[in-house]
């Protein structure tokens, strides 16, 4: 017969197991906002563990920045992030963009919506992230991603990114640093990092032939089409992501900063090896310039 002390130990163990199960569930829900890539052989998620289709080793693959044959949340969770009405892409006839309300939930830093009227000139613009680690400079492809560039420029003018921290560092399989959640703590403890956004979403752009190799800046999204918001990822290696995330520009300065941050590693690695970087990258200010 079990003693009272044995029973106490059993109850304590069961309590601990329930706590761990709840913690895993919270992490899965908290980190769903990011990028999800799916191919026949791989599903990639930056910034969240979400359900997906298919795949490597015959199971759902939860990753924040790398494929990993671990169980993940159900597909119904990612489906709940689908906007009520997906925004339309750039209308070349009217030179307008569609920015739709984001109905997926999450934490919103509301600064309004960008103006619908845009211009594809100049063809390129220069974005500078003044960060705590130094300047990261990106040549934006305004000609092929005008709605995205217009959104970035609008958010920069509203100081939306000022004071925000890059919240997720990738892995060897998917080497990238994800930023753009103005509410992220990036302390290795927060359960809501990756949920922040501007309250609007837009269609993906510039996807034909898109690749995500070292030096690319691309926009994060959920599994739903037309779910691009304010979050983005900076690639410091070569990845095999499918062409689903707007490649908005090319990093022309600051790859050494990303390499340094990558070398330092993460604070608390998740199941896929990703997490908040030990070397904090805080965006102090963002400027975008360009001449016709």
mmCIF file of C-alpha atoms in Angstrom:
data_model
loop_
_atom_site.group_PDB
_atom_site.id
_atom_site.type_symbol
_atom_site.label_atom_id
_atom_site.label_comp_id
_atom_site.label_asym_id
_atom_site.label_seq_id
_atom_site.Cartn_x
_atom_site.Cartn_y
_atom_site.Cartn_z
ATOM 1 C CA UNK A 1 0.000 0.000 0.000
ATOM 2 C CA UNK A 2 1.273 3.465 -0.868
ATOM 3 C CA UNK A 3 2.192 5.675 2.047
ATOM 4 C CA UNK A 4 0.962 9.198 2.518
ATOM 5 C CA UNK A 5 4.412 10.438 1.569
ATOM 6 C CA UNK A 6 4.364 8.355 -1.628
ATOM 7 C CA UNK A 7 0.955 9.794 -2.465
ATOM 8 C CA UNK A 8 2.273 13.341 -1.958
ATOM 9 C CA UNK A 9 5.170 12.629 -4.298
ATOM 10 C CA UNK A 10 2.795 11.256 -6.914
ATOM 11 C CA UNK A 11 0.513 14.288 -6.662
ATOM 12 C CA UNK A 12 3.500 16.627 -6.922
ATOM 13 C CA UNK A 13 4.733 14.792 -10.003
ATOM 14 C CA UNK A 14 1.305 14.934 -11.655
ATOM 15 C CA UNK A 15 1.046 18.645 -10.829
ATOM 16 C CA UNK A 16 4.437 19.271 -12.440
ATOM 17 C CA UNK A 17 3.413 17.344 -15.558
ATOM 18 C CA UNK A 18 0.221 19.386 -15.866
ATOM 19 C CA UNK A 19 2.219 22.598 -15.507
ATOM 20 C CA UNK A 20 4.621 21.540 -18.268
ATOM 21 C CA UNK A 21 1.737 20.595 -20.558
ATOM 22 C CA UNK A 22 0.094 23.985 -20.011
ATOM 23 C CA UNK A 23 3.403 25.748 -20.616
ATOM 24 C CA UNK A 24 3.908 23.962 -23.928
ATOM 25 C CA UNK A 25 0.348 24.832 -24.962
ATOM 26 C CA UNK A 26 0.890 28.515 -24.090
ATOM 27 C CA UNK A 27 4.117 28.610 -26.088
ATOM 28 C CA UNK A 28 2.419 27.069 -29.098
ATOM 29 C CA UNK A 29 -0.383 29.627 -29.013
ATOM 30 C CA UNK A 30 1.816 32.598 -28.215
ATOM 31 C CA UNK A 31 4.250 32.069 -31.048
ATOM 32 C CA UNK A 32 1.953 31.411 -33.962
ATOM 33 C CA UNK A 33 2.411 34.822 -35.568
ATOM 34 C CA UNK A 34 5.329 34.705 -37.932
ATOM 35 C CA UNK A 35 6.220 32.943 -41.106
ATOM 36 C CA UNK A 36 5.080 29.539 -42.139
ATOM 37 C CA UNK A 37 6.641 27.811 -45.113
ATOM 38 C CA UNK A 38 5.392 24.540 -46.491
ATOM 39 C CA UNK A 39 6.681 22.260 -49.226
ATOM 40 C CA UNK A 40 6.317 18.570 -49.802
ATOM 41 C CA UNK A 41 9.230 17.953 -47.506
ATOM 42 C CA UNK A 42 9.353 20.851 -45.065
ATOM 43 C CA UNK A 43 7.271 23.280 -43.061
ATOM 44 C CA UNK A 44 8.975 26.339 -41.657
ATOM 45 C CA UNK A 45 7.661 28.747 -39.066
ATOM 46 C CA UNK A 46 9.550 31.788 -37.870
ATOM 47 C CA UNK A 47 8.175 33.225 -34.655
ATOM 48 C CA UNK A 48 5.730 30.491 -33.834
ATOM 49 C CA UNK A 49 4.804 26.884 -33.415
ATOM 50 C CA UNK A 50 1.736 26.199 -35.532
ATOM 51 C CA UNK A 51 0.048 23.308 -37.211
ATOM 52 C CA UNK A 52 1.025 22.520 -40.750
ATOM 53 C CA UNK A 53 0.866 19.922 -43.393
ATOM 54 C CA UNK A 54 2.866 17.096 -44.026
ATOM 55 C CA UNK A 55 5.827 16.374 -43.873
ATOM 56 C CA UNK A 56 9.375 15.657 -42.992
ATOM 57 C CA UNK A 57 9.401 12.259 -41.309
ATOM 58 C CA UNK A 58 5.677 12.020 -41.910
ATOM 59 C CA UNK A 59 4.461 14.380 -39.204
ATOM 60 C CA UNK A 60 3.570 17.960 -38.442
ATOM 61 C CA UNK A 61 6.699 20.027 -38.144
ATOM 62 C CA UNK A 62 6.812 22.796 -35.582
ATOM 63 C CA UNK A 63 9.596 25.244 -36.092
ATOM 64 C CA UNK A 64 10.258 28.852 -35.391
ATOM 65 C CA UNK A 65 13.093 28.985 -37.849
ATOM 66 C CA UNK A 66 13.899 25.392 -38.642
ATOM 67 C CA UNK A 67 12.265 22.135 -39.622
ATOM 68 C CA UNK A 68 11.966 19.682 -36.757
ATOM 69 C CA UNK A 69 9.985 16.413 -36.615
ATOM 70 C CA UNK A 70 8.214 17.288 -33.361
ATOM 71 C CA UNK A 71 4.466 17.292 -32.690
ATOM 72 C CA UNK A 72 2.829 20.679 -33.220
ATOM 73 C CA UNK A 73 -0.440 22.459 -32.614
ATOM 74 C CA UNK A 74 -3.426 21.419 -34.670
ATOM 75 C CA UNK A 75 -4.139 22.880 -38.086
ATOM 76 C CA UNK A 76 -7.295 24.480 -36.683
ATOM 77 C CA UNK A 77 -5.137 26.899 -34.698
ATOM 78 C CA UNK A 78 -3.351 28.252 -37.760
ATOM 79 C CA UNK A 79 -6.646 28.405 -39.622
ATOM 80 C CA UNK A 80 -7.997 30.726 -36.951
ATOM 81 C CA UNK A 81 -5.359 33.264 -37.974
ATOM 82 C CA UNK A 82 -6.872 33.648 -41.438
ATOM 83 C CA UNK A 83 -8.040 37.208 -42.149
ATOM 84 C CA UNK A 84 -11.770 37.568 -42.788
ATOM 85 C CA UNK A 85 -11.069 39.029 -46.236
ATOM 86 C CA UNK A 86 -7.624 38.666 -47.748
ATOM 87 C CA UNK A 87 -6.279 41.986 -49.029
ATOM 88 C CA UNK A 88 -5.811 42.480 -52.748
ATOM 89 C CA UNK A 89 -2.419 42.946 -54.331
ATOM 90 C CA UNK A 90 -1.009 46.080 -55.961
ATOM 91 C CA UNK A 91 -3.304 47.572 -58.611
ATOM 92 C CA UNK A 92 -1.016 48.857 -61.343
ATOM 93 C CA UNK A 93 -3.859 50.713 -63.111
ATOM 94 C CA UNK A 94 -4.672 52.888 -60.120
ATOM 95 C CA UNK A 95 -1.283 52.624 -58.352
ATOM 96 C CA UNK A 96 -3.042 51.629 -55.149
ATOM 97 C CA UNK A 97 -2.520 49.072 -52.404
ATOM 98 C CA UNK A 98 -5.045 47.313 -50.209
ATOM 99 C CA UNK A 99 -4.368 47.276 -46.481
ATOM 100 C CA UNK A 100 -7.011 45.202 -44.708
ATOM 101 C CA UNK A 101 -7.839 44.987 -41.018
ATOM 102 C CA UNK A 102 -6.049 42.122 -39.310
ATOM 103 C CA UNK A 103 -8.713 39.971 -37.660
ATOM 104 C CA UNK A 104 -6.316 37.284 -36.394
ATOM 105 C CA UNK A 105 -6.011 38.789 -32.932
ATOM 106 C CA UNK A 106 -2.686 39.368 -31.250
ATOM 107 C CA UNK A 107 -1.285 42.533 -29.732
ATOM 108 C CA UNK A 108 -1.813 45.644 -31.830
ATOM 109 C CA UNK A 109 0.239 48.823 -31.839
ATOM 110 C CA UNK A 110 -2.198 50.959 -33.770
ATOM 111 C CA UNK A 111 -0.646 53.794 -35.762
ATOM 112 C CA UNK A 112 -3.289 53.796 -38.479
ATOM 113 C CA UNK A 113 -2.998 52.458 -42.028
ATOM 114 C CA UNK A 114 -0.606 53.484 -44.811
ATOM 115 C CA UNK A 115 -1.969 55.611 -47.654
ATOM 116 C CA UNK A 116 -3.430 53.469 -50.426
ATOM 117 C CA UNK A 117 -1.830 55.500 -53.208
ATOM 118 C CA UNK A 118 1.773 54.496 -53.900
ATOM 119 C CA UNK A 119 4.462 54.982 -56.509
ATOM 120 C CA UNK A 120 6.856 52.413 -57.950
ATOM 121 C CA UNK A 121 9.441 55.164 -58.374
ATOM 122 C CA UNK A 122 12.191 55.297 -57.445
ATOM 123 C CA UNK A 123 12.807 51.638 -58.208
ATOM 124 C CA UNK A 124 14.850 51.238 -55.042
ATOM 125 C CA UNK A 125 14.936 52.923 -51.663
ATOM 126 C CA UNK A 126 17.433 52.714 -48.821
ATOM 127 C CA UNK A 127 16.296 51.547 -45.414
ATOM 128 C CA UNK A 128 18.569 51.997 -42.406
ATOM 129 C CA UNK A 129 17.962 50.245 -39.105
ATOM 130 C CA UNK A 130 19.921 52.096 -36.432
ATOM 131 C CA UNK A 131 20.291 49.317 -33.855
ATOM 132 C CA UNK A 132 22.043 48.753 -30.546
ATOM 133 C CA UNK A 133 24.570 46.635 -32.461
ATOM 134 C CA UNK A 134 25.179 49.151 -35.261
ATOM 135 C CA UNK A 135 23.517 50.089 -38.541
ATOM 136 C CA UNK A 136 21.882 47.505 -40.778
ATOM 137 C CA UNK A 137 21.223 48.902 -44.246
ATOM 138 C CA UNK A 138 18.834 47.376 -46.773
ATOM 139 C CA UNK A 139 18.209 48.253 -50.416
ATOM 140 C CA UNK A 140 14.437 47.987 -50.776
ATOM 141 C CA UNK A 141 12.897 46.817 -54.053
ATOM 142 C CA UNK A 142 10.191 49.442 -54.439
ATOM 143 C CA UNK A 143 9.478 48.528 -58.064
ATOM 144 C CA UNK A 144 8.505 44.943 -57.270
ATOM 145 C CA UNK A 145 7.184 45.317 -53.724
ATOM 146 C CA UNK A 146 5.626 48.799 -53.639
ATOM 147 C CA UNK A 147 2.894 48.014 -51.106
ATOM 148 C CA UNK A 148 5.363 46.470 -48.686
ATOM 149 C CA UNK A 149 7.870 49.293 -49.065
ATOM 150 C CA UNK A 150 5.061 51.828 -48.636
ATOM 151 C CA UNK A 151 4.030 50.090 -45.410
ATOM 152 C CA UNK A 152 7.589 50.013 -44.071
ATOM 153 C CA UNK A 153 8.021 53.684 -44.873
ATOM 154 C CA UNK A 154 4.728 54.552 -43.174
ATOM 155 C CA UNK A 155 5.650 52.593 -40.040
ATOM 156 C CA UNK A 156 9.110 54.154 -39.967
ATOM 157 C CA UNK A 157 7.635 57.664 -40.095
ATOM 158 C CA UNK A 158 5.260 56.743 -37.270
ATOM 159 C CA UNK A 159 8.286 55.516 -35.229
ATOM 160 C CA UNK A 160 6.501 52.188 -34.959
ATOM 161 C CA UNK A 161 9.729 50.180 -34.782
ATOM 162 C CA UNK A 162 11.606 52.551 -32.471
ATOM 163 C CA UNK A 163 12.635 50.757 -29.291
ATOM 164 C CA UNK A 164 11.543 47.317 -30.528
ATOM 165 C CA UNK A 165 13.714 44.216 -30.094
ATOM 166 C CA UNK A 166 14.392 41.403 -32.521
ATOM 167 C CA UNK A 167 12.747 38.503 -30.726
ATOM 168 C CA UNK A 168 13.815 35.311 -32.489
ATOM 169 C CA UNK A 169 17.141 34.027 -33.733
ATOM 170 C CA UNK A 170 17.040 31.098 -36.128
ATOM 171 C CA UNK A 171 18.963 27.858 -36.357
ATOM 172 C CA UNK A 172 21.623 26.335 -38.600
ATOM 173 C CA UNK A 173 18.934 25.030 -40.964
ATOM 174 C CA UNK A 174 17.161 28.379 -41.231
ATOM 175 C CA UNK A 175 19.627 31.149 -40.336
ATOM 176 C CA UNK A 176 17.601 34.298 -39.841
ATOM 177 C CA UNK A 177 16.810 36.967 -37.278
ATOM 178 C CA UNK A 178 13.157 37.927 -36.895
ATOM 179 C CA UNK A 179 12.139 41.423 -35.840
ATOM 180 C CA UNK A 180 9.220 43.803 -36.176
ATOM 181 C CA UNK A 181 7.037 42.966 -33.173
ATOM 182 C CA UNK A 182 6.991 46.272 -31.260
ATOM 183 C CA UNK A 183 5.715 44.526 -28.134
ATOM 184 C CA UNK A 184 8.339 41.761 -27.973
ATOM 185 C CA UNK A 185 10.465 41.540 -24.823
ATOM 186 C CA UNK A 186 13.078 39.216 -26.338
ATOM 187 C CA UNK A 187 14.107 38.067 -22.874
ATOM 188 C CA UNK A 188 13.747 34.343 -23.356
ATOM 189 C CA UNK A 189 10.735 34.283 -21.030
ATOM 190 C CA UNK A 190 7.912 36.139 -22.767
ATOM 191 C CA UNK A 191 5.020 34.003 -23.990
ATOM 192 C CA UNK A 192 3.712 36.691 -26.364
ATOM 193 C CA UNK A 193 6.772 37.532 -28.455
ATOM 194 C CA UNK A 194 5.797 37.288 -32.114
ATOM 195 C CA UNK A 195 2.158 38.252 -31.606
ATOM 196 C CA UNK A 196 2.535 42.007 -32.112
ATOM 197 C CA UNK A 197 1.455 43.791 -35.262
ATOM 198 C CA UNK A 198 0.103 47.073 -36.678
ATOM 199 C CA UNK A 199 -3.517 45.940 -36.904
ATOM 200 C CA UNK A 200 -3.484 45.618 -40.697
ATOM 201 C CA UNK A 201 -2.241 43.075 -43.231
ATOM 202 C CA UNK A 202 -1.358 43.163 -46.910
ATOM 203 C CA UNK A 203 -0.888 40.821 -49.854
ATOM 204 C CA UNK A 204 2.479 39.184 -50.479
ATOM 205 C CA UNK A 205 4.536 40.590 -53.356
ATOM 206 C CA UNK A 206 7.554 39.792 -55.541
ATOM 207 C CA UNK A 207 7.143 36.035 -55.110
ATOM 208 C CA UNK A 208 8.013 34.841 -58.607
ATOM 209 C CA UNK A 209 11.351 33.078 -58.376
ATOM 210 C CA UNK A 210 11.810 34.271 -54.799
ATOM 211 C CA UNK A 211 14.682 32.752 -52.821
ATOM 212 C CA UNK A 212 15.817 33.436 -49.278
ATOM 213 C CA UNK A 213 19.578 33.362 -49.295
ATOM 214 C CA UNK A 214 22.170 35.235 -47.260
ATOM 215 C CA UNK A 215 21.487 38.956 -47.399
ATOM 216 C CA UNK A 216 17.735 38.836 -48.065
ATOM 217 C CA UNK A 217 15.208 40.797 -46.032
ATOM 218 C CA UNK A 218 11.740 39.271 -46.271
ATOM 219 C CA UNK A 219 8.407 39.741 -44.536
ATOM 220 C CA UNK A 220 6.966 37.314 -41.995
ATOM 221 C CA UNK A 221 3.424 35.979 -42.301
ATOM 222 C CA UNK A 222 1.052 33.301 -41.025
ATOM 223 C CA UNK A 223 -0.113 30.356 -43.117
ATOM 224 C CA UNK A 224 -2.897 32.412 -44.684
ATOM 225 C CA UNK A 225 -2.346 34.319 -47.947
ATOM 226 C CA UNK A 226 -2.444 38.071 -47.468
ATOM 227 C CA UNK A 227 -1.273 37.975 -43.853
ATOM 228 C CA UNK A 228 1.914 40.054 -44.128
ATOM 229 C CA UNK A 229 2.139 42.650 -41.365
ATOM 230 C CA UNK A 230 5.042 44.469 -39.727
ATOM 231 C CA UNK A 231 7.303 41.554 -38.838
ATOM 232 C CA UNK A 232 10.266 40.681 -41.025
ATOM 233 C CA UNK A 233 13.319 38.447 -41.048
ATOM 234 C CA UNK A 234 16.921 39.103 -41.994
ATOM 235 C CA UNK A 235 18.693 36.116 -43.551
ATOM 236 C CA UNK A 236 22.384 35.557 -42.723
ATOM 237 C CA UNK A 237 22.721 32.144 -44.388
ATOM 238 C CA UNK A 238 21.005 30.178 -47.146
ATOM 239 C CA UNK A 239 17.548 28.743 -46.535
ATOM 240 C CA UNK A 240 15.218 26.496 -48.486
ATOM 241 C CA UNK A 241 12.032 28.419 -47.783
ATOM 242 C CA UNK A 242 9.306 28.244 -50.434
ATOM 243 C CA UNK A 243 8.366 31.403 -52.331
ATOM 244 C CA UNK A 244 5.620 32.573 -49.984
ATOM 245 C CA UNK A 245 7.162 35.535 -48.133
ATOM 246 C CA UNK A 246 7.680 38.937 -49.705
ATOM 247 C CA UNK A 247 11.396 39.428 -50.413
ATOM 248 C CA UNK A 248 11.451 43.173 -49.915
ATOM 249 C CA UNK A 249 15.137 43.969 -50.121
ATOM 250 C CA UNK A 250 18.811 43.097 -49.927
ATOM 251 C CA UNK A 251 21.083 43.777 -46.959
ATOM 252 C CA UNK A 252 24.006 45.929 -48.103
ATOM 253 C CA UNK A 253 25.512 46.591 -44.687
ATOM 254 C CA UNK A 254 25.283 44.825 -41.359
ATOM 255 C CA UNK A 255 25.633 41.134 -42.191
ATOM 256 C CA UNK A 256 28.606 41.092 -39.824
ATOM 257 C CA UNK A 257 26.201 42.175 -37.066
ATOM 258 C CA UNK A 258 23.898 39.259 -37.834
ATOM 259 C CA UNK A 259 26.867 36.877 -37.831
ATOM 260 C CA UNK A 260 27.925 38.192 -34.433
ATOM 261 C CA UNK A 261 24.426 37.791 -33.009
ATOM 262 C CA UNK A 262 24.183 34.297 -34.447
ATOM 263 C CA UNK A 263 27.519 33.280 -32.935
ATOM 264 C CA UNK A 264 26.351 34.328 -29.467
ATOM 265 C CA UNK A 265 23.337 32.034 -29.704
ATOM 266 C CA UNK A 266 19.966 32.151 -27.964
ATOM 267 C CA UNK A 267 18.929 32.634 -24.349
ATOM 268 C CA UNK A 268 16.561 29.695 -23.988
ATOM 269 C CA UNK A 269 16.476 27.410 -27.037
ATOM 270 C CA UNK A 270 13.092 26.024 -28.002
ATOM 271 C CA UNK A 271 12.557 22.486 -29.309
ATOM 272 C CA UNK A 272 13.846 23.612 -32.707
ATOM 273 C CA UNK A 273 16.892 25.429 -31.325
ATOM 274 C CA UNK A 274 15.559 28.933 -31.915
ATOM 275 C CA UNK A 275 14.830 31.643 -29.355
ATOM 276 C CA UNK A 276 15.519 35.187 -28.215
ATOM 277 C CA UNK A 277 19.122 36.136 -29.049
ATOM 278 C CA UNK A 278 21.663 36.517 -26.251
ATOM 279 C CA UNK A 279 23.046 39.554 -28.085
ATOM 280 C CA UNK A 280 20.090 41.920 -27.882
ATOM 281 C CA UNK A 281 19.280 43.726 -31.117
ATOM 282 C CA UNK A 282 17.172 46.773 -30.340
ATOM 283 C CA UNK A 283 15.977 48.934 -33.210
ATOM 284 C CA UNK A 284 16.593 52.513 -32.131
ATOM 285 C CA UNK A 285 15.273 54.227 -35.232
ATOM 286 C CA UNK A 286 14.384 53.499 -38.859
ATOM 287 C CA UNK A 287 14.876 55.791 -41.849
ATOM 288 C CA UNK A 288 13.979 55.225 -45.496
ATOM 289 C CA UNK A 289 15.216 57.415 -48.317
ATOM 290 C CA UNK A 290 15.202 57.343 -52.097
ATOM 291 C CA UNK A 291 15.466 59.622 -55.108
ATOM 292 C CA UNK A 292 13.534 59.423 -58.363
#
